[in-house]
Amino acid sequence: MDNVSVTESIGELPHGRPPQTEFDTGLDYPRLGSVTFRRGTLTENQQALFDEWWPRLGVVLENTEDEQHIDYDEWFGRAGHPTVVEIGSGTGTSTSAMAPLEADTNVIAVELYKPGLAKLLGSVVRGGIENIRMVRGDGVEVLARMIAPESLDGVRIFFPDPWPKARHHKRRIIQSGTLNLIATRLKPGGVLHVATDHADYAEWIDELVNVEPMLEYKGWPWENAPILTNRQVITKFEGKGLDKEHVIREYLWEKKNE
């Protein structure tokens, strides 16, 4: 394989639509449907940085139904540290701002959009941030196939796509099935943190706060939360929402001990 082919393959999603896990819980899950993944392009400097650092700091969800459980201790090069997964990290603005404040925590950022991951990677490298790793893939599939049951101390979903049209509501990531899946991946006492500035989506979430028996809804704020819940900085999408005077709603759940 020549150098060009190697470069192009780094961080690229496998060809074809990835397998979608078939859940047998009878609950609702977001389905990818006919969504087209945005490819995007990297600048020359971003590509060079990506080529150098992605093999160590990032992985791609493989196009297989087999489990691909991440060994956190091996990947982060340290043992016994709490681990948090952020689903839909975007350009990583809040991810890179929060990580230095929780240096004892392993942070795994999950995102489909390669330019967003490239921006986060740049922040990680330039800032010398050592506790962030990245996965390129669909959030639900990463949780289902790459994250071992009861292995996480936290899951974050900040400003997920609201899919505002009624016919697209089934694509929203916050569903009864997703909440169940997250609950199975959290350790007892683990925390789920969701934020949205979309009023209709907030109403949707309001209807689901108590739907998952394994999660206890804690509301917002929760002073005794065992993980960092102050997002520190305004994300790009949050900033756009504030410009339009949107109200930001935040939600916290705790995985029950029983």
PDB file of C-alpha atoms in Angstrom, residues 92-257:
ATOM      1  CA  GLY A  92     -14.486  19.040  21.530  1.00  0.00           C
ATOM      2  CA  THR A  93     -14.716  22.560  22.986  1.00  0.00           C
ATOM      3  CA  SER A  94     -16.171  21.495  26.314  1.00  0.00           C
ATOM      4  CA  THR A  95     -14.328  18.158  26.214  1.00  0.00           C
ATOM      5  CA  SER A  96     -10.906  19.793  26.107  1.00  0.00           C
ATOM      6  CA  ALA A  97     -11.920  22.427  28.674  1.00  0.00           C
ATOM      7  CA  MET A  98     -13.220  19.924  31.229  1.00  0.00           C
ATOM      8  CA  ALA A  99     -10.530  17.250  30.918  1.00  0.00           C
ATOM      9  CA  PRO A 100      -7.674  19.213  32.569  1.00  0.00           C
ATOM     10  CA  LEU A 101      -9.970  19.859  35.540  1.00  0.00           C
ATOM     11  CA  GLU A 102     -10.548  16.130  35.986  1.00  0.00           C
ATOM     12  CA  ALA A 103      -7.071  14.837  35.212  1.00  0.00           C
ATOM     13  CA  ASP A 104      -7.715  11.717  37.297  1.00  0.00           C
ATOM     14  CA  THR A 105     -10.566  10.740  34.924  1.00  0.00           C
ATOM     15  CA  ASN A 106     -10.223   8.959  31.578  1.00  0.00           C
ATOM     16  CA  VAL A 107     -12.339  10.785  28.978  1.00  0.00           C
ATOM     17  CA  ILE A 108     -13.427   9.008  25.783  1.00  0.00           C
ATOM     18  CA  ALA A 109     -14.916  11.349  23.168  1.00  0.00           C
ATOM     19  CA  VAL A 110     -17.197   9.687  20.593  1.00  0.00           C
ATOM     20  CA  GLU A 111     -17.958  11.507  17.339  1.00  0.00           C
ATOM     21  CA  LEU A 112     -18.730  10.653  13.710  1.00  0.00           C
ATOM     22  CA  TYR A 113     -17.500  13.890  12.111  1.00  0.00           C
ATOM     23  CA  LYS A 114     -13.783  13.653  11.361  1.00  0.00           C
ATOM     24  CA  PRO A 115     -13.063  17.431  11.224  1.00  0.00           C
ATOM     25  CA  GLY A 116     -14.572  17.716  14.704  1.00  0.00           C
ATOM     26  CA  LEU A 117     -12.281  14.985  15.978  1.00  0.00           C
ATOM     27  CA  ALA A 118      -9.350  16.669  14.239  1.00  0.00           C
ATOM     28  CA  LYS A 119     -10.058  19.924  16.098  1.00  0.00           C
ATOM     29  CA  LEU A 120     -10.274  18.080  19.398  1.00  0.00           C
ATOM     30  CA  LEU A 121      -7.074  16.199  18.590  1.00  0.00           C
ATOM     31  CA  GLY A 122      -5.350  19.519  17.921  1.00  0.00           C
ATOM     32  CA  SER A 123      -6.509  20.868  21.290  1.00  0.00           C
ATOM     33  CA  VAL A 124      -5.293  17.705  23.030  1.00  0.00           C
ATOM     34  CA  VAL A 125      -1.846  17.817  21.428  1.00  0.00           C
ATOM     35  CA  ARG A 126      -1.281  21.571  21.746  1.00  0.00           C
ATOM     36  CA  GLY A 127      -2.596  21.621  25.304  1.00  0.00           C
ATOM     37  CA  GLY A 128      -0.656  18.575  26.423  1.00  0.00           C
ATOM     38  CA  ILE A 129      -3.907  16.989  27.629  1.00  0.00           C
ATOM     39  CA  GLU A 130      -3.168  13.395  28.570  1.00  0.00           C
ATOM     40  CA  ASN A 131      -6.566  12.049  29.655  1.00  0.00           C
ATOM     41  CA  ILE A 132      -8.571  12.231  26.397  1.00  0.00           C
ATOM     42  CA  ARG A 133      -8.967   9.470  23.822  1.00  0.00           C
ATOM     43  CA  MET A 134     -11.291   9.460  20.801  1.00  0.00           C
ATOM     44  CA  VAL A 135     -13.562   7.011  19.002  1.00  0.00           C
ATOM     45  CA  ARG A 136     -14.992   7.657  15.565  1.00  0.00           C
ATOM     46  CA  GLY A 137     -18.374   5.980  15.293  1.00  0.00           C
ATOM     47  CA  ASP A 138     -22.080   6.153  16.078  1.00  0.00           C
ATOM     48  CA  GLY A 139     -22.614   6.704  19.807  1.00  0.00           C
ATOM     49  CA  VAL A 140     -25.184   3.963  20.364  1.00  0.00           C
ATOM     50  CA  GLU A 141     -23.104   1.404  18.487  1.00  0.00           C
ATOM     51  CA  VAL A 142     -19.953   2.392  20.362  1.00  0.00           C
ATOM     52  CA  LEU A 143     -21.761   1.927  23.674  1.00  0.00           C
ATOM     53  CA  ALA A 144     -23.200  -1.399  22.549  1.00  0.00           C
ATOM     54  CA  ARG A 145     -20.052  -2.917  21.035  1.00  0.00           C
ATOM     55  CA  MET A 146     -17.015  -1.150  22.481  1.00  0.00           C
ATOM     56  CA  ILE A 147     -17.968  -0.425  26.102  1.00  0.00           C
ATOM     57  CA  ALA A 148     -18.124  -3.288  28.592  1.00  0.00           C
ATOM     58  CA  PRO A 149     -21.144  -3.528  30.927  1.00  0.00           C
ATOM     59  CA  GLU A 150     -20.847  -1.640  34.226  1.00  0.00           C
ATOM     60  CA  SER A 151     -17.447  -0.187  33.302  1.00  0.00           C
ATOM     61  CA  LEU A 152     -18.189   3.554  33.130  1.00  0.00           C
ATOM     62  CA  ASP A 153     -18.333   6.202  35.835  1.00  0.00           C
ATOM     63  CA  GLY A 154     -20.145   8.654  33.591  1.00  0.00           C
ATOM     64  CA  VAL A 155     -21.782   9.312  30.217  1.00  0.00           C
ATOM     65  CA  ARG A 156     -22.205  12.817  28.764  1.00  0.00           C
ATOM     66  CA  ILE A 157     -24.480  13.905  25.935  1.00  0.00           C
ATOM     67  CA  PHE A 158     -24.213  17.650  25.356  1.00  0.00           C
ATOM     68  CA  PHE A 159     -26.512  19.358  22.831  1.00  0.00           C
ATOM     69  CA  PRO A 160     -27.439  16.314  20.762  1.00  0.00           C
ATOM     70  CA  ASP A 161     -29.013  16.840  17.351  1.00  0.00           C
ATOM     71  CA  PRO A 162     -32.656  17.756  18.143  1.00  0.00           C
ATOM     72  CA  TRP A 163     -34.046  16.313  14.889  1.00  0.00           C
ATOM     73  CA  PRO A 164     -36.861  18.888  15.120  1.00  0.00           C
ATOM     74  CA  LYS A 165     -39.188  17.471  12.457  1.00  0.00           C
ATOM     75  CA  ALA A 166     -41.724  15.046  13.941  1.00  0.00           C
ATOM     76  CA  ARG A 167     -40.934  12.352  11.381  1.00  0.00           C
ATOM     77  CA  HIS A 168     -37.294  12.423  12.513  1.00  0.00           C
ATOM     78  CA  HIS A 169     -37.941  12.151  16.253  1.00  0.00           C
ATOM     79  CA  LYS A 170     -37.089   8.456  16.081  1.00  0.00           C
ATOM     80  CA  ARG A 171     -33.506   9.493  15.310  1.00  0.00           C
ATOM     81  CA  ARG A 172     -33.079  11.371  18.593  1.00  0.00           C
ATOM     82  CA  ILE A 173     -30.457   9.722  20.762  1.00  0.00           C
ATOM     83  CA  ILE A 174     -32.437  10.152  23.989  1.00  0.00           C
ATOM     84  CA  GLN A 175     -34.871   7.238  23.852  1.00  0.00           C
ATOM     85  CA  SER A 176     -36.025   4.621  26.339  1.00  0.00           C
ATOM     86  CA  GLY A 177     -33.656   2.084  24.803  1.00  0.00           C
ATOM     87  CA  THR A 178     -30.639   4.387  24.857  1.00  0.00           C
ATOM     88  CA  LEU A 179     -31.246   5.211  28.512  1.00  0.00           C
ATOM     89  CA  ASN A 180     -31.392   1.482  29.222  1.00  0.00           C
ATOM     90  CA  LEU A 181     -28.182   0.854  27.254  1.00  0.00           C
ATOM     91  CA  ILE A 182     -26.388   3.661  29.094  1.00  0.00           C
ATOM     92  CA  ALA A 183     -27.610   2.292  32.427  1.00  0.00           C
ATOM     93  CA  THR A 184     -26.134  -1.119  31.611  1.00  0.00           C
ATOM     94  CA  ARG A 185     -22.751   0.490  30.834  1.00  0.00           C
ATOM     95  CA  LEU A 186     -22.615   2.612  33.989  1.00  0.00           C
ATOM     96  CA  LYS A 187     -21.223   1.286  37.245  1.00  0.00           C
ATOM     97  CA  PRO A 188     -23.558   1.557  40.243  1.00  0.00           C
ATOM     98  CA  GLY A 189     -23.326   5.201  41.262  1.00  0.00           C
ATOM     99  CA  GLY A 190     -22.335   6.241  37.735  1.00  0.00           C
ATOM    100  CA  VAL A 191     -23.761   9.476  36.308  1.00  0.00           C
ATOM    101  CA  LEU A 192     -25.532  10.374  33.054  1.00  0.00           C
ATOM    102  CA  HIS A 193     -25.385  14.084  32.166  1.00  0.00           C
ATOM    103  CA  VAL A 194     -27.478  15.500  29.309  1.00  0.00           C
ATOM    104  CA  ALA A 195     -27.787  19.128  28.160  1.00  0.00           C
ATOM    105  CA  THR A 196     -30.009  20.669  25.466  1.00  0.00           C
ATOM    106  CA  ASP A 197     -31.119  24.146  24.462  1.00  0.00           C
ATOM    107  CA  HIS A 198     -33.929  22.921  22.206  1.00  0.00           C
ATOM    108  CA  ALA A 199     -37.306  23.456  23.926  1.00  0.00           C
ATOM    109  CA  ASP A 200     -39.117  20.635  22.127  1.00  0.00           C
ATOM    110  CA  TYR A 201     -36.293  18.210  22.832  1.00  0.00           C
ATOM    111  CA  ALA A 202     -36.366  19.244  26.493  1.00  0.00           C
ATOM    112  CA  GLU A 203     -40.069  18.379  26.607  1.00  0.00           C
ATOM    113  CA  TRP A 204     -39.228  15.034  25.000  1.00  0.00           C
ATOM    114  CA  ILE A 205     -36.584  14.341  27.659  1.00  0.00           C
ATOM    115  CA  ASP A 206     -38.945  15.473  30.426  1.00  0.00           C
ATOM    116  CA  GLU A 207     -41.235  12.604  29.444  1.00  0.00           C
ATOM    117  CA  LEU A 208     -38.385  10.109  29.753  1.00  0.00           C
ATOM    118  CA  VAL A 209     -36.606  11.122  32.973  1.00  0.00           C
ATOM    119  CA  ASN A 210     -38.139   8.270  34.983  1.00  0.00           C
ATOM    120  CA  VAL A 211     -38.583   5.686  32.218  1.00  0.00           C
ATOM    121  CA  GLU A 212     -35.445   3.653  33.022  1.00  0.00           C
ATOM    122  CA  PRO A 213     -35.739   1.719  36.325  1.00  0.00           C
ATOM    123  CA  MET A 214     -31.949   1.448  36.761  1.00  0.00           C
ATOM    124  CA  LEU A 215     -31.508   5.247  36.703  1.00  0.00           C
ATOM    125  CA  GLU A 216     -32.522   7.638  39.465  1.00  0.00           C
ATOM    126  CA  TYR A 217     -33.255  11.116  38.142  1.00  0.00           C
ATOM    127  CA  LYS A 218     -31.361  13.725  40.171  1.00  0.00           C
ATOM    128  CA  GLY A 219     -32.442  16.879  38.316  1.00  0.00           C
ATOM    129  CA  TRP A 220     -30.152  19.886  38.113  1.00  0.00           C
ATOM    130  CA  PRO A 221     -27.980  21.001  39.789  1.00  0.00           C
ATOM    131  CA  TRP A 222     -26.707  18.100  41.883  1.00  0.00           C
ATOM    132  CA  GLU A 223     -24.033  19.325  44.246  1.00  0.00           C
ATOM    133  CA  ASN A 224     -22.890  15.864  45.324  1.00  0.00           C
ATOM    134  CA  ALA A 225     -22.462  14.442  41.832  1.00  0.00           C
ATOM    135  CA  PRO A 226     -19.357  12.196  41.827  1.00  0.00           C
ATOM    136  CA  ILE A 227     -18.153  13.512  38.448  1.00  0.00           C
ATOM    137  CA  LEU A 228     -17.579  17.018  37.110  1.00  0.00           C
ATOM    138  CA  THR A 229     -20.880  18.503  35.883  1.00  0.00           C
ATOM    139  CA  ASN A 230     -19.779  22.091  35.198  1.00  0.00           C
ATOM    140  CA  ARG A 231     -19.185  22.198  31.457  1.00  0.00           C
ATOM    141  CA  GLN A 232     -16.814  25.166  31.943  1.00  0.00           C
ATOM    142  CA  VAL A 233     -17.154  26.748  28.518  1.00  0.00           C
ATOM    143  CA  ILE A 234     -19.870  27.562  26.036  1.00  0.00           C
ATOM    144  CA  THR A 235     -19.848  25.111  23.144  1.00  0.00           C
ATOM    145  CA  LYS A 236     -20.364  26.302  19.579  1.00  0.00           C
ATOM    146  CA  PHE A 237     -23.911  24.963  19.468  1.00  0.00           C
ATOM    147  CA  GLU A 238     -24.689  26.321  22.921  1.00  0.00           C
ATOM    148  CA  GLY A 239     -23.422  29.748  21.861  1.00  0.00           C
ATOM    149  CA  LYS A 240     -25.736  29.763  18.862  1.00  0.00           C
ATOM    150  CA  GLY A 241     -28.611  28.847  21.154  1.00  0.00           C
ATOM    151  CA  LEU A 242     -27.799  31.629  23.603  1.00  0.00           C
ATOM    152  CA  ASP A 243     -27.653  34.099  20.727  1.00  0.00           C
ATOM    153  CA  LYS A 244     -31.261  33.146  20.036  1.00  0.00           C
ATOM    154  CA  GLU A 245     -32.103  33.390  23.760  1.00  0.00           C
ATOM    155  CA  HIS A 246     -32.672  29.663  24.067  1.00  0.00           C
ATOM    156  CA  VAL A 247     -33.029  28.235  27.558  1.00  0.00           C
ATOM    157  CA  ILE A 248     -30.466  25.578  28.412  1.00  0.00           C
ATOM    158  CA  ARG A 249     -31.817  22.545  30.243  1.00  0.00           C
ATOM    159  CA  GLU A 250     -29.513  20.099  32.010  1.00  0.00           C
ATOM    160  CA  TYR A 251     -30.352  16.637  33.337  1.00  0.00           C
ATOM    161  CA  LEU A 252     -28.513  14.319  35.701  1.00  0.00           C
ATOM    162  CA  TRP A 253     -29.220  10.670  36.523  1.00  0.00           C
ATOM    163  CA  GLU A 254     -27.445   8.239  38.847  1.00  0.00           C
ATOM    164  CA  LYS A 255     -27.180   4.493  38.295  1.00  0.00           C
ATOM    165  CA  LYS A 256     -28.907   2.830  41.247  1.00  0.00           C
ATOM    166  CA  ASN A 257     -26.902   0.566  43.508  1.00  0.00           C
TER     167      ASN A 257
END
